[in-house]
Amino acid sequence: TIVTGLVVAIPSLFFKMDFFVDLTSVGTFFAFILVCAGVLYMDYSGLSAKSKFKVPYINGKYLVGAGLLIAIVFIFSYAQETIQEWKSLTILEILEHKMLVIIFWLTWLGLGIYSFKMNFSLLPVVGILINLYLMTELGASNWIIFVIWLVIGLAVYFMYGYKHSKLNKQAQA
């Protein structure tokens, strides 16, 4: 606890608090996305039938795609300034400054297609989209640091945690 406190406290002396708030928000939103994706996986794999926790099922087969189409219509109807801004950008500028927005729209498109094919529940899909949208609003610098932190965490997990986990010991027994 003391080591963790020092690891957090020392950098906070050198950076603005907004930076840490945004970085914490990125991690929280990502955790919510993982929970929603886990609910989708449990529904799809049949594991949710064995679980005590039940998520209300609202068929998102048509609603996710319809929501995407409605959003596109609203953008072209009411966001002409944004469209003009995008038209004035080069491909490199779009990739540099608008990549997070592009990822959001592609994710919505992908979820719309998969919802249609696999009858995904609407609630986890909407949860993924809302949290991903909130993540896109936090800026690229927070994403870069989040990805670095995620890679470090995964490296520690696969080098140490995976071998020493209780689940791994149960699987070997």
Short mmCIF file of N, CA and C in Angstrom, two decimals:
data_model
loop_
_atom_site.label_atom_id
_atom_site.label_comp_id
_atom_site.label_asym_id
_atom_site.label_seq_id
_atom_site.Cartn_x
_atom_site.Cartn_y
_atom_site.Cartn_z
N THR A 1 0.82 -1.19 0.00
CA THR A 1 0.00 0.00 0.00
C THR A 1 0.87 1.25 0.00
N ILE A 2 1.94 1.22 0.76
CA ILE A 2 2.83 2.38 0.81
C ILE A 2 3.53 2.57 -0.53
N VAL A 3 3.97 1.48 -1.13
CA VAL A 3 4.65 1.58 -2.43
C VAL A 3 3.69 2.12 -3.48
N THR A 4 2.48 1.62 -3.51
CA THR A 4 1.49 2.10 -4.47
C THR A 4 1.20 3.58 -4.24
N GLY A 5 1.07 3.98 -2.99
CA GLY A 5 0.85 5.39 -2.68
C GLY A 5 1.97 6.27 -3.17
N LEU A 6 3.21 5.82 -3.01
CA LEU A 6 4.36 6.60 -3.49
C LEU A 6 4.40 6.65 -5.02
N VAL A 7 4.09 5.53 -5.66
CA VAL A 7 4.09 5.49 -7.12
C VAL A 7 3.06 6.46 -7.68
N VAL A 8 1.95 6.64 -6.99
CA VAL A 8 0.92 7.57 -7.44
C VAL A 8 1.23 9.00 -7.01
N ALA A 9 1.73 9.17 -5.80
CA ALA A 9 1.92 10.51 -5.24
C ALA A 9 3.07 11.26 -5.90
N ILE A 10 4.16 10.60 -6.18
CA ILE A 10 5.34 11.30 -6.73
C ILE A 10 5.05 11.91 -8.10
N PRO A 11 4.48 11.18 -9.06
CA PRO A 11 4.17 11.83 -10.34
C PRO A 11 3.14 12.95 -10.22
N SER A 12 2.26 12.87 -9.22
CA SER A 12 1.24 13.91 -9.08
C SER A 12 1.85 15.25 -8.68
N LEU A 13 3.07 15.23 -8.20
CA LEU A 13 3.76 16.48 -7.88
C LEU A 13 4.20 17.22 -9.14
N PHE A 14 4.36 16.51 -10.25
CA PHE A 14 4.93 17.09 -11.47
C PHE A 14 3.92 17.30 -12.60
N PHE A 15 2.71 16.77 -12.47
CA PHE A 15 1.71 16.88 -13.53
C PHE A 15 0.45 17.55 -13.00
N LYS A 16 -0.35 18.08 -13.93
CA LYS A 16 -1.63 18.68 -13.55
C LYS A 16 -2.61 17.59 -13.14
N MET A 17 -3.50 17.94 -12.23
CA MET A 17 -4.48 16.98 -11.74
C MET A 17 -5.45 16.55 -12.84
N ASP A 18 -5.75 17.44 -13.80
CA ASP A 18 -6.65 17.09 -14.91
C ASP A 18 -6.13 15.88 -15.67
N PHE A 19 -4.81 15.80 -15.82
CA PHE A 19 -4.19 14.68 -16.52
C PHE A 19 -4.53 13.37 -15.82
N PHE A 20 -4.40 13.34 -14.50
CA PHE A 20 -4.67 12.11 -13.75
C PHE A 20 -6.16 11.78 -13.74
N VAL A 21 -6.99 12.80 -13.70
CA VAL A 21 -8.44 12.56 -13.74
C VAL A 21 -8.82 11.93 -15.07
N ASP A 22 -8.30 12.48 -16.17
CA ASP A 22 -8.60 11.92 -17.50
C ASP A 22 -8.05 10.51 -17.64
N LEU A 23 -6.84 10.28 -17.13
CA LEU A 23 -6.24 8.95 -17.22
C LEU A 23 -7.04 7.94 -16.42
N THR A 24 -7.51 8.34 -15.25
CA THR A 24 -8.36 7.46 -14.45
C THR A 24 -9.67 7.18 -15.18
N SER A 25 -10.21 8.20 -15.82
CA SER A 25 -11.47 8.03 -16.56
C SER A 25 -11.30 7.05 -17.71
N VAL A 26 -10.19 7.13 -18.44
CA VAL A 26 -9.95 6.20 -19.54
C VAL A 26 -9.95 4.77 -19.02
N GLY A 27 -9.26 4.54 -17.92
CA GLY A 27 -9.22 3.20 -17.35
C GLY A 27 -10.58 2.71 -16.89
N THR A 28 -11.35 3.60 -16.28
CA THR A 28 -12.68 3.24 -15.81
C THR A 28 -13.61 2.92 -16.98
N PHE A 29 -13.59 3.76 -18.00
CA PHE A 29 -14.44 3.50 -19.16
C PHE A 29 -14.05 2.20 -19.84
N PHE A 30 -12.74 1.92 -19.92
CA PHE A 30 -12.29 0.68 -20.54
C PHE A 30 -12.76 -0.52 -19.73
N ALA A 31 -12.72 -0.41 -18.40
CA ALA A 31 -13.21 -1.50 -17.55
C ALA A 31 -14.70 -1.73 -17.79
N PHE A 32 -15.48 -0.65 -17.94
CA PHE A 32 -16.91 -0.80 -18.23
C PHE A 32 -17.12 -1.47 -19.59
N ILE A 33 -16.29 -1.13 -20.56
CA ILE A 33 -16.39 -1.76 -21.88
C ILE A 33 -16.12 -3.26 -21.77
N LEU A 34 -15.11 -3.63 -20.98
CA LEU A 34 -14.81 -5.05 -20.80
C LEU A 34 -15.97 -5.79 -20.13
N VAL A 35 -16.62 -5.15 -19.16
CA VAL A 35 -17.77 -5.78 -18.51
C VAL A 35 -18.90 -5.99 -19.52
N CYS A 36 -19.19 -4.97 -20.31
CA CYS A 36 -20.26 -5.09 -21.32
C CYS A 36 -19.91 -6.16 -22.35
N ALA A 37 -18.65 -6.20 -22.78
CA ALA A 37 -18.23 -7.23 -23.73
C ALA A 37 -18.32 -8.61 -23.09
N GLY A 38 -18.00 -8.71 -21.81
CA GLY A 38 -18.14 -9.98 -21.11
C GLY A 38 -19.58 -10.45 -21.04
N VAL A 39 -20.50 -9.52 -20.84
CA VAL A 39 -21.93 -9.87 -20.83
C VAL A 39 -22.34 -10.37 -22.21
N LEU A 40 -21.88 -9.70 -23.27
CA LEU A 40 -22.19 -10.17 -24.62
C LEU A 40 -21.64 -11.58 -24.85
N TYR A 41 -20.40 -11.80 -24.40
CA TYR A 41 -19.78 -13.11 -24.58
C TYR A 41 -20.54 -14.19 -23.81
N MET A 42 -20.92 -13.86 -22.57
CA MET A 42 -21.66 -14.85 -21.77
C MET A 42 -23.00 -15.18 -22.41
N ASP A 43 -23.68 -14.18 -22.95
CA ASP A 43 -24.95 -14.45 -23.64
C ASP A 43 -24.74 -15.31 -24.87
N TYR A 44 -23.71 -14.99 -25.65
CA TYR A 44 -23.46 -15.69 -26.91
C TYR A 44 -22.99 -17.13 -26.67
N SER A 45 -22.16 -17.33 -25.63
CA SER A 45 -21.60 -18.65 -25.38
C SER A 45 -22.53 -19.56 -24.57
N GLY A 46 -23.59 -18.99 -24.01
CA GLY A 46 -24.51 -19.79 -23.21
C GLY A 46 -24.14 -19.84 -21.74
N LEU A 47 -23.07 -19.18 -21.33
CA LEU A 47 -22.66 -19.18 -19.93
C LEU A 47 -23.64 -18.41 -19.05
N SER A 48 -24.37 -17.48 -19.62
CA SER A 48 -25.29 -16.68 -18.81
C SER A 48 -26.46 -17.52 -18.29
N ALA A 49 -26.76 -18.63 -18.95
CA ALA A 49 -27.84 -19.50 -18.47
C ALA A 49 -27.48 -20.13 -17.13
N LYS A 50 -26.18 -20.33 -16.88
CA LYS A 50 -25.71 -20.93 -15.63
C LYS A 50 -25.52 -19.89 -14.53
N SER A 51 -25.50 -18.62 -14.89
CA SER A 51 -25.21 -17.55 -13.94
C SER A 51 -26.45 -17.16 -13.15
N LYS A 52 -26.24 -16.70 -11.91
CA LYS A 52 -27.34 -16.20 -11.10
C LYS A 52 -27.74 -14.79 -11.53
N PHE A 53 -26.79 -14.06 -12.10
CA PHE A 53 -27.05 -12.68 -12.53
C PHE A 53 -27.63 -12.69 -13.93
N LYS A 54 -28.76 -12.06 -14.10
CA LYS A 54 -29.43 -12.01 -15.40
C LYS A 54 -29.51 -10.58 -15.89
N VAL A 55 -29.08 -10.35 -17.11
CA VAL A 55 -29.21 -9.04 -17.75
C VAL A 55 -30.49 -9.07 -18.57
N PRO A 56 -31.33 -8.05 -18.42
CA PRO A 56 -32.55 -8.03 -19.24
C PRO A 56 -32.19 -8.06 -20.73
N TYR A 57 -32.86 -8.91 -21.46
CA TYR A 57 -32.57 -9.04 -22.89
C TYR A 57 -33.53 -8.17 -23.69
N ILE A 58 -32.95 -7.25 -24.44
CA ILE A 58 -33.69 -6.46 -25.41
C ILE A 58 -33.00 -6.72 -26.74
N ASN A 59 -33.69 -7.29 -27.67
CA ASN A 59 -33.08 -7.66 -28.94
C ASN A 59 -32.57 -6.42 -29.68
N GLY A 60 -31.27 -6.39 -29.92
CA GLY A 60 -30.66 -5.26 -30.60
C GLY A 60 -30.46 -5.49 -32.09
N LYS A 61 -31.08 -6.54 -32.61
CA LYS A 61 -30.88 -6.91 -34.01
C LYS A 61 -31.09 -5.74 -34.96
N TYR A 62 -32.17 -5.03 -34.79
CA TYR A 62 -32.47 -3.91 -35.69
C TYR A 62 -32.16 -2.56 -35.05
N LEU A 63 -32.20 -2.49 -33.73
CA LEU A 63 -32.07 -1.21 -33.04
C LEU A 63 -30.66 -0.61 -33.13
N VAL A 64 -29.62 -1.44 -33.09
CA VAL A 64 -28.25 -0.91 -33.15
C VAL A 64 -27.99 -0.31 -34.52
N GLY A 65 -28.34 -1.02 -35.56
CA GLY A 65 -28.17 -0.49 -36.92
C GLY A 65 -29.04 0.72 -37.19
N ALA A 66 -30.28 0.69 -36.68
CA ALA A 66 -31.18 1.84 -36.85
C ALA A 66 -30.63 3.06 -36.13
N GLY A 67 -30.07 2.84 -34.95
CA GLY A 67 -29.46 3.95 -34.21
C GLY A 67 -28.30 4.56 -34.97
N LEU A 68 -27.50 3.71 -35.61
CA LEU A 68 -26.39 4.20 -36.43
C LEU A 68 -26.90 5.03 -37.59
N LEU A 69 -27.91 4.55 -38.28
CA LEU A 69 -28.46 5.30 -39.41
C LEU A 69 -29.06 6.63 -38.97
N ILE A 70 -29.75 6.63 -37.84
CA ILE A 70 -30.32 7.88 -37.32
C ILE A 70 -29.22 8.86 -36.96
N ALA A 71 -28.14 8.37 -36.34
CA ALA A 71 -27.02 9.24 -35.99
C ALA A 71 -26.38 9.85 -37.24
N ILE A 72 -26.22 9.05 -38.28
CA ILE A 72 -25.64 9.56 -39.53
C ILE A 72 -26.54 10.62 -40.15
N VAL A 73 -27.85 10.39 -40.13
CA VAL A 73 -28.79 11.39 -40.66
C VAL A 73 -28.69 12.69 -39.87
N PHE A 74 -28.62 12.60 -38.55
CA PHE A 74 -28.49 13.80 -37.72
C PHE A 74 -27.19 14.54 -38.01
N ILE A 75 -26.11 13.80 -38.21
CA ILE A 75 -24.83 14.46 -38.50
C ILE A 75 -24.92 15.23 -39.81
N PHE A 76 -25.45 14.59 -40.84
CA PHE A 76 -25.54 15.28 -42.13
C PHE A 76 -26.59 16.38 -42.14
N SER A 77 -27.56 16.31 -41.24
CA SER A 77 -28.60 17.33 -41.19
C SER A 77 -28.22 18.53 -40.33
N TYR A 78 -27.54 18.28 -39.21
CA TYR A 78 -27.34 19.34 -38.24
C TYR A 78 -25.88 19.70 -37.96
N ALA A 79 -24.94 18.99 -38.51
CA ALA A 79 -23.53 19.24 -38.19
C ALA A 79 -22.75 19.64 -39.44
N GLN A 80 -23.26 20.59 -40.20
CA GLN A 80 -22.59 21.01 -41.44
C GLN A 80 -21.21 21.61 -41.17
N GLU A 81 -21.06 22.32 -40.05
CA GLU A 81 -19.75 22.89 -39.72
C GLU A 81 -18.71 21.79 -39.51
N THR A 82 -19.11 20.74 -38.83
CA THR A 82 -18.20 19.61 -38.61
C THR A 82 -17.85 18.94 -39.92
N ILE A 83 -18.82 18.78 -40.80
CA ILE A 83 -18.57 18.16 -42.10
C ILE A 83 -17.61 19.02 -42.91
N GLN A 84 -17.79 20.33 -42.89
CA GLN A 84 -16.88 21.23 -43.62
C GLN A 84 -15.47 21.17 -43.04
N GLU A 85 -15.39 21.06 -41.71
CA GLU A 85 -14.08 20.94 -41.07
C GLU A 85 -13.37 19.67 -41.54
N TRP A 86 -14.09 18.55 -41.59
CA TRP A 86 -13.51 17.29 -42.03
C TRP A 86 -13.09 17.37 -43.50
N LYS A 87 -13.87 18.05 -44.33
CA LYS A 87 -13.53 18.16 -45.75
C LYS A 87 -12.25 18.95 -45.97
N SER A 88 -11.94 19.87 -45.06
CA SER A 88 -10.74 20.70 -45.23
C SER A 88 -9.47 20.00 -44.74
N LEU A 89 -9.60 18.85 -44.09
CA LEU A 89 -8.44 18.15 -43.56
C LEU A 89 -7.85 17.19 -44.59
N THR A 90 -6.54 17.01 -44.53
CA THR A 90 -5.89 15.99 -45.36
C THR A 90 -6.08 14.63 -44.69
N ILE A 91 -5.77 13.59 -45.43
CA ILE A 91 -5.89 12.23 -44.89
C ILE A 91 -5.01 12.08 -43.66
N LEU A 92 -3.79 12.60 -43.70
CA LEU A 92 -2.88 12.50 -42.57
C LEU A 92 -3.43 13.23 -41.35
N GLU A 93 -4.01 14.40 -41.55
CA GLU A 93 -4.60 15.15 -40.44
C GLU A 93 -5.81 14.42 -39.85
N ILE A 94 -6.59 13.80 -40.71
CA ILE A 94 -7.73 13.03 -40.21
C ILE A 94 -7.25 11.87 -39.37
N LEU A 95 -6.25 11.15 -39.85
CA LEU A 95 -5.73 10.01 -39.09
C LEU A 95 -5.09 10.47 -37.78
N GLU A 96 -4.46 11.63 -37.81
CA GLU A 96 -3.77 12.12 -36.61
C GLU A 96 -4.74 12.66 -35.57
N HIS A 97 -5.74 13.42 -35.99
CA HIS A 97 -6.60 14.12 -35.03
C HIS A 97 -7.98 13.50 -34.86
N LYS A 98 -8.41 12.71 -35.79
CA LYS A 98 -9.78 12.19 -35.74
C LYS A 98 -9.83 10.67 -35.65
N MET A 99 -8.71 10.03 -35.38
CA MET A 99 -8.65 8.57 -35.36
C MET A 99 -9.58 7.98 -34.31
N LEU A 100 -9.69 8.61 -33.15
CA LEU A 100 -10.55 8.07 -32.10
C LEU A 100 -12.02 8.11 -32.52
N VAL A 101 -12.41 9.17 -33.21
CA VAL A 101 -13.79 9.27 -33.70
C VAL A 101 -14.05 8.21 -34.76
N ILE A 102 -13.07 7.99 -35.63
CA ILE A 102 -13.20 6.96 -36.66
C ILE A 102 -13.34 5.58 -36.01
N ILE A 103 -12.55 5.31 -34.98
CA ILE A 103 -12.65 4.03 -34.27
C ILE A 103 -14.04 3.86 -33.67
N PHE A 104 -14.58 4.94 -33.10
CA PHE A 104 -15.93 4.87 -32.52
C PHE A 104 -16.96 4.49 -33.58
N TRP A 105 -16.94 5.17 -34.72
CA TRP A 105 -17.94 4.90 -35.77
C TRP A 105 -17.76 3.51 -36.35
N LEU A 106 -16.52 3.07 -36.53
CA LEU A 106 -16.29 1.71 -37.04
C LEU A 106 -16.75 0.65 -36.04
N THR A 107 -16.55 0.94 -34.75
CA THR A 107 -17.03 0.01 -33.73
C THR A 107 -18.55 -0.08 -33.75
N TRP A 108 -19.20 1.07 -33.89
CA TRP A 108 -20.67 1.08 -33.96
C TRP A 108 -21.15 0.31 -35.18
N LEU A 109 -20.48 0.49 -36.31
CA LEU A 109 -20.83 -0.26 -37.52
C LEU A 109 -20.64 -1.76 -37.30
N GLY A 110 -19.50 -2.14 -36.73
CA GLY A 110 -19.24 -3.56 -36.46
C GLY A 110 -20.25 -4.16 -35.50
N LEU A 111 -20.57 -3.43 -34.44
CA LEU A 111 -21.56 -3.93 -33.49
C LEU A 111 -22.94 -4.02 -34.13
N GLY A 112 -23.23 -3.10 -35.04
CA GLY A 112 -24.51 -3.16 -35.75
C GLY A 112 -24.61 -4.41 -36.61
N ILE A 113 -23.52 -4.73 -37.30
CA ILE A 113 -23.51 -5.94 -38.14
C ILE A 113 -23.61 -7.19 -37.29
N TYR A 114 -22.80 -7.27 -36.22
CA TYR A 114 -22.84 -8.45 -35.36
C TYR A 114 -24.17 -8.56 -34.61
N SER A 115 -24.75 -7.43 -34.22
CA SER A 115 -26.06 -7.47 -33.56
C SER A 115 -27.11 -8.05 -34.49
N PHE A 116 -27.02 -7.70 -35.76
CA PHE A 116 -27.98 -8.22 -36.73
C PHE A 116 -27.78 -9.72 -36.94
N LYS A 117 -26.52 -10.15 -37.03
CA LYS A 117 -26.24 -11.57 -37.29
C LYS A 117 -26.50 -12.45 -36.07
N MET A 118 -26.17 -11.95 -34.87
CA MET A 118 -26.17 -12.80 -33.68
C MET A 118 -27.22 -12.43 -32.64
N ASN A 119 -28.09 -11.48 -32.95
CA ASN A 119 -29.14 -11.06 -32.02
C ASN A 119 -28.58 -10.63 -30.66
N PHE A 120 -27.57 -9.77 -30.68
CA PHE A 120 -27.00 -9.27 -29.43
C PHE A 120 -28.05 -8.51 -28.63
N SER A 121 -27.90 -8.56 -27.32
CA SER A 121 -28.75 -7.77 -26.44
C SER A 121 -28.37 -6.30 -26.59
N LEU A 122 -29.35 -5.44 -26.55
CA LEU A 122 -29.14 -4.01 -26.77
C LEU A 122 -28.35 -3.35 -25.64
N LEU A 123 -28.61 -3.73 -24.39
CA LEU A 123 -28.01 -3.03 -23.25
C LEU A 123 -26.48 -3.10 -23.23
N PRO A 124 -25.85 -4.26 -23.38
CA PRO A 124 -24.39 -4.27 -23.40
C PRO A 124 -23.80 -3.54 -24.61
N VAL A 125 -24.47 -3.62 -25.74
CA VAL A 125 -23.98 -2.92 -26.94
C VAL A 125 -24.01 -1.42 -26.71
N VAL A 126 -25.11 -0.92 -26.15
CA VAL A 126 -25.20 0.52 -25.86
C VAL A 126 -24.17 0.91 -24.81
N GLY A 127 -23.94 0.04 -23.82
CA GLY A 127 -22.91 0.31 -22.82
C GLY A 127 -21.53 0.45 -23.45
N ILE A 128 -21.21 -0.43 -24.38
CA ILE A 128 -19.92 -0.35 -25.08
C ILE A 128 -19.83 0.96 -25.85
N LEU A 129 -20.87 1.30 -26.58
CA LEU A 129 -20.83 2.51 -27.40
C LEU A 129 -20.74 3.78 -26.56
N ILE A 130 -21.50 3.86 -25.49
CA ILE A 130 -21.45 5.06 -24.64
C ILE A 130 -20.07 5.23 -24.03
N ASN A 131 -19.52 4.16 -23.48
CA ASN A 131 -18.21 4.27 -22.84
C ASN A 131 -17.11 4.54 -23.86
N LEU A 132 -17.20 3.95 -25.04
CA LEU A 132 -16.21 4.23 -26.07
C LEU A 132 -16.29 5.68 -26.53
N TYR A 133 -17.51 6.19 -26.67
CA TYR A 133 -17.66 7.60 -27.04
C TYR A 133 -17.04 8.51 -25.97
N LEU A 134 -17.30 8.22 -24.71
CA LEU A 134 -16.71 9.02 -23.64
C LEU A 134 -15.19 8.94 -23.67
N MET A 135 -14.65 7.78 -24.02
CA MET A 135 -13.19 7.65 -24.14
C MET A 135 -12.65 8.49 -25.29
N THR A 136 -13.40 8.59 -26.39
CA THR A 136 -12.90 9.38 -27.52
C THR A 136 -12.82 10.85 -27.19
N GLU A 137 -13.59 11.31 -26.22
CA GLU A 137 -13.59 12.72 -25.86
C GLU A 137 -12.42 13.10 -24.95
N LEU A 138 -11.64 12.14 -24.49
CA LEU A 138 -10.58 12.44 -23.54
C LEU A 138 -9.25 12.81 -24.19
N GLY A 139 -9.09 12.60 -25.46
CA GLY A 139 -7.88 13.03 -26.14
C GLY A 139 -6.86 11.92 -26.34
N ALA A 140 -6.04 12.12 -27.34
CA ALA A 140 -5.08 11.09 -27.76
C ALA A 140 -3.96 10.88 -26.76
N SER A 141 -3.52 11.93 -26.07
CA SER A 141 -2.41 11.76 -25.13
C SER A 141 -2.78 10.80 -24.00
N ASN A 142 -4.00 10.87 -23.53
CA ASN A 142 -4.45 9.93 -22.50
C ASN A 142 -4.51 8.52 -23.04
N TRP A 143 -4.92 8.37 -24.29
CA TRP A 143 -4.97 7.05 -24.91
C TRP A 143 -3.57 6.45 -25.03
N ILE A 144 -2.61 7.26 -25.42
CA ILE A 144 -1.25 6.75 -25.58
C ILE A 144 -0.72 6.23 -24.25
N ILE A 145 -0.88 7.02 -23.20
CA ILE A 145 -0.41 6.59 -21.89
C ILE A 145 -1.20 5.39 -21.40
N PHE A 146 -2.50 5.36 -21.67
CA PHE A 146 -3.32 4.22 -21.29
C PHE A 146 -2.85 2.95 -21.99
N VAL A 147 -2.55 3.04 -23.27
CA VAL A 147 -2.08 1.86 -24.01
C VAL A 147 -0.73 1.39 -23.47
N ILE A 148 0.16 2.33 -23.17
CA ILE A 148 1.45 1.96 -22.57
C ILE A 148 1.23 1.25 -21.24
N TRP A 149 0.37 1.82 -20.40
CA TRP A 149 0.06 1.23 -19.10
C TRP A 149 -0.58 -0.15 -19.26
N LEU A 150 -1.43 -0.30 -20.25
CA LEU A 150 -2.08 -1.58 -20.52
C LEU A 150 -1.06 -2.63 -20.96
N VAL A 151 -0.14 -2.25 -21.83
CA VAL A 151 0.90 -3.17 -22.29
C VAL A 151 1.78 -3.62 -21.12
N ILE A 152 2.15 -2.67 -20.26
CA ILE A 152 2.96 -3.02 -19.09
C ILE A 152 2.18 -3.99 -18.19
N GLY A 153 0.91 -3.69 -17.94
CA GLY A 153 0.08 -4.56 -17.11
C GLY A 153 -0.07 -5.95 -17.70
N LEU A 154 -0.28 -6.05 -19.00
CA LEU A 154 -0.40 -7.36 -19.64
C LEU A 154 0.93 -8.12 -19.61
N ALA A 155 2.03 -7.40 -19.76
CA ALA A 155 3.35 -8.04 -19.69
C ALA A 155 3.58 -8.63 -18.30
N VAL A 156 3.26 -7.88 -17.26
CA VAL A 156 3.40 -8.39 -15.89
C VAL A 156 2.50 -9.59 -15.68
N TYR A 157 1.28 -9.51 -16.17
CA TYR A 157 0.35 -10.62 -16.01
C TYR A 157 0.87 -11.89 -16.69
N PHE A 158 1.30 -11.78 -17.94
CA PHE A 158 1.72 -12.97 -18.66
C PHE A 158 3.07 -13.49 -18.20
N MET A 159 3.92 -12.63 -17.66
CA MET A 159 5.23 -13.11 -17.17
C MET A 159 5.14 -13.67 -15.75
N TYR A 160 4.23 -13.17 -14.94
CA TYR A 160 4.16 -13.63 -13.56
C TYR A 160 2.77 -14.17 -13.18
N GLY A 161 1.77 -13.37 -13.36
CA GLY A 161 0.44 -13.70 -12.85
C GLY A 161 -0.17 -14.95 -13.44
N TYR A 162 -0.01 -15.17 -14.72
CA TYR A 162 -0.62 -16.33 -15.37
C TYR A 162 -0.08 -17.63 -14.79
N LYS A 163 1.24 -17.68 -14.57
CA LYS A 163 1.86 -18.90 -14.04
C LYS A 163 1.53 -19.14 -12.57
N HIS A 164 1.32 -18.07 -11.83
CA HIS A 164 1.11 -18.18 -10.39
C HIS A 164 -0.35 -18.01 -9.97
N SER A 165 -1.27 -18.01 -10.90
CA SER A 165 -2.68 -17.80 -10.55
C SER A 165 -3.28 -19.07 -9.94
N LYS A 166 -4.29 -18.88 -9.10
CA LYS A 166 -4.98 -20.02 -8.49
C LYS A 166 -5.75 -20.81 -9.54
N LEU A 167 -6.28 -20.13 -10.55
CA LEU A 167 -7.01 -20.83 -11.61
C LEU A 167 -6.09 -21.75 -12.40
N ASN A 168 -4.86 -21.33 -12.63
CA ASN A 168 -3.90 -22.16 -13.35
C ASN A 168 -3.55 -23.40 -12.52
N LYS A 169 -3.42 -23.23 -11.21
CA LYS A 169 -3.11 -24.37 -10.35
C LYS A 169 -4.27 -25.36 -10.32
N GLN A 170 -5.51 -24.85 -10.33
CA GLN A 170 -6.67 -25.73 -10.35
C GLN A 170 -6.77 -26.49 -11.67
N ALA A 171 -6.40 -25.85 -12.77
CA ALA A 171 -6.47 -26.49 -14.08
C ALA A 171 -5.44 -27.61 -14.20
N GLN A 172 -4.29 -27.44 -13.54
CA GLN A 172 -3.24 -28.45 -13.62
C GLN A 172 -3.54 -29.65 -12.73
N ALA A 173 -4.35 -29.45 -11.70
CA ALA A 173 -4.64 -30.54 -10.75
C ALA A 173 -5.59 -31.56 -11.31
#
